[in-house]
Structures are given as C-alpha cells and as structure tokens.
Amino acid sequence: MKKYITLILLTILLVSCIQPNPSFKEEEISILPKPSSIQIDKGSFKVEEDTKIVFQDKTQEKAVNYLTGLFNKAAGFNLEVVDNKVEDAIVFEKIEGLKEGAYKLEVSPTSIHAKASEENGFFNAVQSIRQLLPTEIESKEKVSIDWFVPSVTIEDEPRFQWRGMHMDFSRHFFNIDEVKDFLDNMALYKLNTYHMHLTDDQGWRIEIKKYPLLTEKGAWRTPNNQDTICMDKSVENKLFAIDESNFKEVDGERKYGGFFTQEQIKEIVAYADDRCITVIPEIDMPGHFKSAIDNYPFLSCNGESGWDTVFTYPTCLGKETTYEFMKNILAEVVGLFPSEFVHIGGDEVNIASWEVCPHCQKAIKEHGLKDEHELQSHFNRDIEQFLQSKGKKFMGWDEIVTGGLTKSANVMWWRNWFPNSPKIAAENGNGVVVTTTAAYYFDYLNEGTTLERVYNYEPIPADFTTEEEANVLGIQANLWSERIPSYKRLQYQAFPRMLAVAENAWASKENKDFEIFNNNVEKQYNRLDALGVYYYVPAVKGLDKEIAFVDETAISLDLAYELEGTEIYYTLDGSIPTKESLKYDAPFVVNDTIEIKARAYRGDIYNDLKSTKILHKEYTEPVNVTIKEKGLKQWVLKGKRKEVSDIKIPKTTNFTKVDSIALGDLKDKKRFSVVYQGYFKAEKDGVYEFETRSDGGDELFIGKEMVVDNSGWHGPRKRYGKIALKKGLHPITIKYRPSDKPRVIEAKFGLQGEELIAIDSKVTGY
Ligand code: ACM
Ligand code: ZN
C-alpha cells in the first residue's frame, strides 16, 4: 500500500514537472501602442528568481535596469545580469538595421530575445515585456505569483520620433514626485518626449541663479481666479482641491506656488533619461512673461506689468536689456537640459504694447522691419542664433511663423484654425510638431475631445506633400493647467486619452483601428489601477438638459459608453452623490419636480458630477385662431436697446412676412432690434423643446411664458427651454437684440428627446 501511494505521489510530481507553461489567448494580451506585427505562439516564458539576463553593451543598460527594477520591486528578486551566453534566459541582442525605437521581441517557453539597434529600441522592448507580464508587476510591494510572459513574436517600430506629452507648471504646480510618476507612465506607453512649460504669467517655476527674484517672488502668487474657480469646484469634486503643500507664507501673506531648483531639474532630466525620455524645457517669451516682469519691470515697454485686454504686457523688444535678460536665462537653461530642442514659446503676444512703444518702433525702423510681427521674428532670430551657439535647436508655438521663419526654426502647431502655419513651415523645411487643439488639448474635457476623436485624428494635414510630411517630427498632447489644480485631476484629464496619443504617435495609419484600440484600452485599466492612476470614467449621459414631464416620467441613467466595473450612484435631494447614495440599477418613476445628481464610479475613481432638474409641467392649451398666411411677421425696429426686455411688441401692420428665422441682410445693419411673431403649430400633445442661437441676446415666448431666456450680452450662443403643449396653435414671439456686429439669430424646436429642427413656415403662420 505504501509503495502504491509513493508511486501516485511520484506520478503527480512528474506530471507537474513536465506541465508546460500556460498558453495565452489574444484576448488576454494587450500591448499598447499596438505593435506593427504580433504573433501569439504556444506556451510562455516563466521568469524566476534564477532567470538570467544576458547583456552585451551599454545600449542595453537602461532597458536592463528598468526590467530588473520592476522585478526587484514587485517580485522581490534580483535578476542576475551576465555577459556570457546562457540558455533559458532573457537575452538582449544588438542587431543592425532597425530604426530608432524599433525592436524585435521573441518570447518562447525557453527564452526571451529582445533585439534592437540602439537603446530606445531595447527600452521599448522592455515596455512590451512589461505589458505582457501580469499587472502585479506594477506593484510597489512584493507579490508572490508566477511571472509568465506569453510566447509571442513581435516586430515593431514607431511612426514618429517625437511622441510627446506636455505639462504646464505655471498655472498650477506639480511637484517632482508627480513628475516622476508621470514619466513612468509615459515610458509604459513608449512616449519619449516630455515638454515642461516652466514659465508663464501665473508663475515662474525654474530657479535661475542670475535672477533670484524670478523664483523668490515670481513663483508665488496671491490665489488668483483660476485658484478660486478650482477651490469652488472642490466642494463637489475633491480633485479640484489645491494641495496645502503648494501654499507658503511669503511677505506675511499666504501664497500659492512652487518651483524646481536646478538640482531638482537635473534629477528630473536624469530620471527621464533612464526611461529614454527627453525633457524639452519651455521658457515662454516675449509674451506670457508677467511673472518675470512683475519683478524686473524694466523688461516691459514702459515699466508696466499686468494684463491688457486679453494678454499681458510683453517684454519690450526695442531694449537691449531684454535680449540680454533672455540670453542669461537661456544660458542657465541649456546647461540643465541635454535636449536638442529648446522651446521659447512665442505664442499669444500682445503686440499692441509694441505699436505704441518708442523703443520698439525705433527697433522696427532701424532693422528695416515691416511691422511688430517682423519685430518678434527679429527677436526670435537673435535668440535662435544664441541657442545655436550653445548647440541647441530653436522651437516655438506656431505664432512664430507670422513674421517670417529662419530655415532652422522648429514649429509647434497648436492653432488648427491656422492651417497655413504648418504648411508654410513644412514647405520651408522647418520641423513641425502637431499638437492642435482639435484633438491634442487634454485640458479640454473628455466629453468633447473624446478618446475616439483623439484616436481618429490624423495629424498630417491632407494637403502635405511627401517632402512636407517628412518634416513632421511627431505629435504631442498638452495639459494646460488653469483648471487642473491637482495631480489626480491631471491624470483624469490625461488617461485614457494619453493611450490614444501614444498609439497615434507609434502605429502606422494602416495599423490603426478604433475598435481594436478601444478593446486594448479596456484591458489596460487593471494595469492603470495597479499603478494607482486616476483616469476618466464614462459620464452619466442624458443629464445635460432639464427633463420635463406632464403626468409622470421614467428616468433612466446610462453611461456614455460601457466600461466594466463602472456603477452609477445618484441623489434626488440635492446632495452630492457618493457610494453611500442610491445605486442605479433600473429606470425609476418621477412624478414631481426634483433635482437629480448622478456620478459614475469605477472603484474609488469617479467622474464629474452630472445634474439636472426634472420639471413637472402642466399642458398649455392651444388658441382658437385661423391661419391666413404661413410663416411669421417680422418687425425690424430702429435704435439700440439695452436689454432684450426693452423691446416692445409693435402693433403696426408695417411688418415683413418671413419663412424662417435668420439674420440675412440684417447682418450689415447696426443699432436695431427684431421681433418675430405668429403661431406655432404643435402637431401633437407633448413636451416641446425650443432652442435659440444668437449674439447679443434673445427671448422666445409661447403665449406669455418665456420658454427660452437667451438674454444678456454675449457672443453667439445657444439656450433652450421646455414647455408642454396641447396639439394646436400657440402664439409664438421671438425678440432679438443683436450685438454691435450682428452675427446670428436662429430658432429650433422638437419634441423632447428628438432632433431639433428649424422653426419655419411649415410650422408657423399668422
Ligand atoms: C497655447 O495654447 N497658447 C500654445
Ligand atoms: Zn517696447
């Protein structure tokens, strides 16, 4: 009997020994950005405590260090690095002929071979291995699991060499630990360029030894309107709270701010370099310079510092002291950042200051320049020459194109409404980085600049020739921080859209597919959770407008898109929903006016609050009239009115019959108001939505009830309102008081929930 048991035990032992490593299915694997080609093979490689790493030369050092670092932290073992060939190992092997960043990865049950021609390629191979490993590899504490890497054969190379992310440290500050965390997450997705917007009107964030006031004073501000907006929002969303560590007592006053010492900058640059990430510094000049001018007022045209109508007073370009100041700063900056490129901003300059400045006007004359834009280009050329003398390349926002470009300047295109900027630059042979607001401004909300929109945006303009296309260095997404006061909020704005930028920057056009990408993104959430990343979760939809009803209504709450593990919580008493609030699981009936507030959660991550009123309405009865003419009466009244409500309804028959509500020829008129009046035909009983769009202001009435209040004094904007109408004719009046330059008046209607259509003679008469 004993013999028999021993035999069974031996058999079990034998079977478990020859048990092959598990195979993985395609659904279990997500490498993002998507490799150029990937084949999934049988089995997997198991990384164990005694697994060796075969290392050949220095080009593999960063990759090897990163990989051993991951295992040290998460697996608690130190993989041995050897320089002789061994079997059953992770082998780094240099091959010729792959482009920068490209790599090949062959994983089998017996070995891993990572091949590349230079260090970026090896590093990228490690990031693919990282994503093939269980998400526990991201753990900051030791985890005891089997570390299988699925067998795959990958060939991979990037589309662009500039795969960038930007952070704005001026509007709100982020500290060195947050920067390092961000760099780690960039590395995971093969993003390799980190643009630091270090200076702006709202704060100076880099120590410059020659000008100590820049950080002693310029890095600290009395909380401004951006701060108060954020603090107000923090009541309903803690991500808008400003961390106490960013406040300090300066000159007896509590101030907001922060800056990096030069030692910290070196630490950031080195940390990034270990991850094959280049840090690009931006010192924005000659505008966006208030935080410096406040403390060195001789820099501005007339010693004044502050805001003009839209932008701040810039530095004076007619005084030699400005040029000297800039070069002294840049001399320190170039010593800190080994990057090829130095970004000097150049955007949004208030040239009105230069128009009236005798120094600037003298400089324009002396240098034979046409205008203030050419003056800025003259300044740029001088700065560029200085940078070149330090071995650096000059880069600026696309405003630098306006006054003329040198052959060697590089342009960051952000204003997609200026399609000529990149065209002129690329035609001229200048390098271009695409970072347009249309897709790559990640400070814009996820609901508008959606993941799909970012992903499907083709960065190369359609009219680019092959030669012009070759001048596109790559793409970048920007995180302007006016409304981003905390690192968690920054992550919420960045993820998952950063994954779309990563794939846009990496994958060829032919290799892209949103559905496949989206599937891969969904598989990344667990890894992001393991990394402690705060990401955007789909919003509760359908609460952007008030909901009106007559008897009762069923309210259903849905997510803008499905995401596993996401739940909706809501309240009906005006309080802010938490996970202790009502959990939504099925439509519910409402029969009174209430306010609903709802929020989606995935774990402890939540979305922006959505809320609206659910309004109980009584039906408005129709009037009994006979229509003689289709369309509406239109009166154009002379004279300017202060308020829309100052417009009196004319009693005269001196009107024009119109078939639609539109500005038409009135766009060339000034100082007038318009009244439209007639009857609106409700085809059936129901809740109707009316919408107007106008500049200046307007109001829409059904009978005596103001349904749309679009009054005030504003640029073109829409407003809506709802009313329950019984089938039949209802008196309608629209009053429009245009702004000084009339631009638009439009009115639409529809049954609640249906598409709105223009109010015209099909539904009106008098
Ligand atoms: C910018 O957004 N002003 C570059
Ligand atoms: Zn000046």
PDB file of C-alpha atoms and ligand atoms in Angstrom, residues 288 347-348 397 399 414 441 480, ligand 1:
ATOM      1  CA  HIS A 288       3.368  85.242 -21.200  1.00  0.00           C
ATOM      2  CA  ASP A 347       2.559  82.467 -28.512  1.00  0.00           C
ATOM      3  CA  GLU A 348      -0.190  84.983 -27.877  1.00  0.00           C
ATOM      4  CA  TRP A 397       4.492  77.805 -30.986  1.00  0.00           C
ATOM      5  CA  GLU A 399       2.759  82.180 -33.956  1.00  0.00           C
ATOM      6  CA  TRP A 414      -1.432  74.266 -31.953  1.00  0.00           C
ATOM      7  CA  TYR A 441      -5.503  69.661 -25.872  1.00  0.00           C
ATOM      8  CA  TRP A 480      -2.659  73.228 -19.711  1.00  0.00           C
TER       9      TRP A 480
HETATM   10  C1  ACM B   1      -1.036  77.918 -26.449  1.00  0.00           C
HETATM   11  O1  ACM B   1      -2.006  77.172 -26.230  1.00  0.00           O
HETATM   12  N1  ACM B   1      -1.104  79.193 -26.137  1.00  0.00           N
HETATM   13  C2  ACM B   1       0.166  77.438 -27.065  1.00  0.00           C
END
